[in-house]
Amino acid sequence: MAEVFVIYYHKILPRFGFDVFYKTFDLEMKILKSFYNVVSLDEVEQYIKEDKRPNRPTVAITFDDGYVDNFVYAYPILKKHGLKATIFPIASRILQKDFVRPTLFDYWQGKVSFKELHQPKTMAQANLEYLKHGVKDTKDWDFLTVAELNKMKDVFDVGGHAYLHSRVFYDEEIIDFYDGKNGHWSFYYAYGEEPKIGFPILKSQNNLAVERSYIKKEVKDYVKSLDESYFKQKDWKIRLKKELLKKFDKIVDKEPMQERKERVIKELQESKSMLESMINQKIRHFAYPFGHYDDLLVELVGLFFETAFTTEKDVIKSKTNLHKIPRFGIPKDISSFLAVLGKAKIKGAKS
């Protein structure tokens, strides 16, 4: 019996760069069309429930976050090859407007030049823009509009990917300090303000997967009070850690478990309802933001969704947990894509 597995993408680019080039994606889809059964997530769910394995290698294609390049570049290529996929858009990032931007279809038909197609931002740029300014009603907004999401439904099913999609701190131990060059784009949300040099960095995960640790206001105020020259010292991070631990009994306020539970339920429920109202369809599948989850989140997601997908690299196996379905991330180069197919084949043979 052959392997069954799920792959995921984020962005498809008009040029070689930080993610998958559209011509590379086209070749990858040609390979899948030629040698694999490409199925929906509903079919993956059935394989698991019925503990069945196909005779031909089988794959489901997914996209996370809901970037507009998925519409501009991926959608026409998938449609050209007659393939289906699922998109997991972040509910808060969707622009609730009815305009539709030009796609490869328009370019192929000579309606627009290639330069007129959307030029994607990096994931960090796109998400930080949202955290700083909210959804922007402009044609260069890097996420989908409601109209674009609906226009893709002949190729894409739609799944849930929560509302906030940001990392938050969850521990008390200082593991580093923000120095202007390190940190994650979502620290803007984790700190509740623009990160300042000297702010403590703690362990972080998807906001749904942990009880939050809020860095205390007085800790941030103390860091802000330090002169610029303080941060020019070679050992300023070592000195600052000692000072904070000496000056403050606690550097964080910890979110109680029950508060977290209520927060997660509210976000899952509201983001699911938002998406369903946008597309006028029920949503059955969910992808954990950043792939992070714990036992409580798995339990709560199960109240709202039939399946949930991780970022753990594995194939579908007998008795795979319906709310811990693994997925292989697809790197930007074709050789790595082929390596993923090879790994799936090896893992499938062992399962």
PDB file of C-alpha atoms in Angstrom, residues 3-5 39-54 316-322:
ATOM      1  CA  GLU A   3       1.784   6.530   1.480  1.00  0.00           C
ATOM      2  CA  VAL A   4      -0.781   9.236   2.312  1.00  0.00           C
ATOM      3  CA  PHE A   5       0.554  12.599   3.462  1.00  0.00           C
ATOM      4  CA  VAL A  39      -7.019  14.580  -2.559  1.00  0.00           C
ATOM      5  CA  SER A  40      -9.009  16.890  -0.298  1.00  0.00           C
ATOM      6  CA  LEU A  41      -8.717  17.041   3.483  1.00  0.00           C
ATOM      7  CA  ASP A  42     -12.159  15.441   3.686  1.00  0.00           C
ATOM      8  CA  GLU A  43     -10.645  12.443   1.908  1.00  0.00           C
ATOM      9  CA  VAL A  44      -7.634  12.445   4.251  1.00  0.00           C
ATOM     10  CA  GLU A  45     -10.092  12.375   7.139  1.00  0.00           C
ATOM     11  CA  GLN A  46     -11.828   9.359   5.604  1.00  0.00           C
ATOM     12  CA  TYR A  47      -8.530   7.509   5.109  1.00  0.00           C
ATOM     13  CA  ILE A  48      -7.863   7.941   8.834  1.00  0.00           C
ATOM     14  CA  LYS A  49     -11.359   7.033  10.008  1.00  0.00           C
ATOM     15  CA  GLU A  50     -11.559   3.948   7.806  1.00  0.00           C
ATOM     16  CA  ASP A  51      -7.868   3.047   8.267  1.00  0.00           C
ATOM     17  CA  LYS A  52      -7.486   2.635   4.512  1.00  0.00           C
ATOM     18  CA  ARG A  53      -4.429   3.003   2.305  1.00  0.00           C
ATOM     19  CA  PRO A  54      -4.554   3.674  -1.451  1.00  0.00           C
ATOM     20  CA  ILE A 316      -0.769   9.393   7.805  1.00  0.00           C
ATOM     21  CA  LYS A 317      -0.576   6.216   9.874  1.00  0.00           C
ATOM     22  CA  SER A 318      -2.986   3.749  11.367  1.00  0.00           C
ATOM     23  CA  LYS A 319      -4.748   5.486  14.270  1.00  0.00           C
ATOM     24  CA  THR A 320      -3.365   8.955  13.449  1.00  0.00           C
ATOM     25  CA  ASN A 321      -5.072  11.387  15.834  1.00  0.00           C
ATOM     26  CA  LEU A 322      -7.628  13.392  13.812  1.00  0.00           C
TER      27      LEU A 322
END
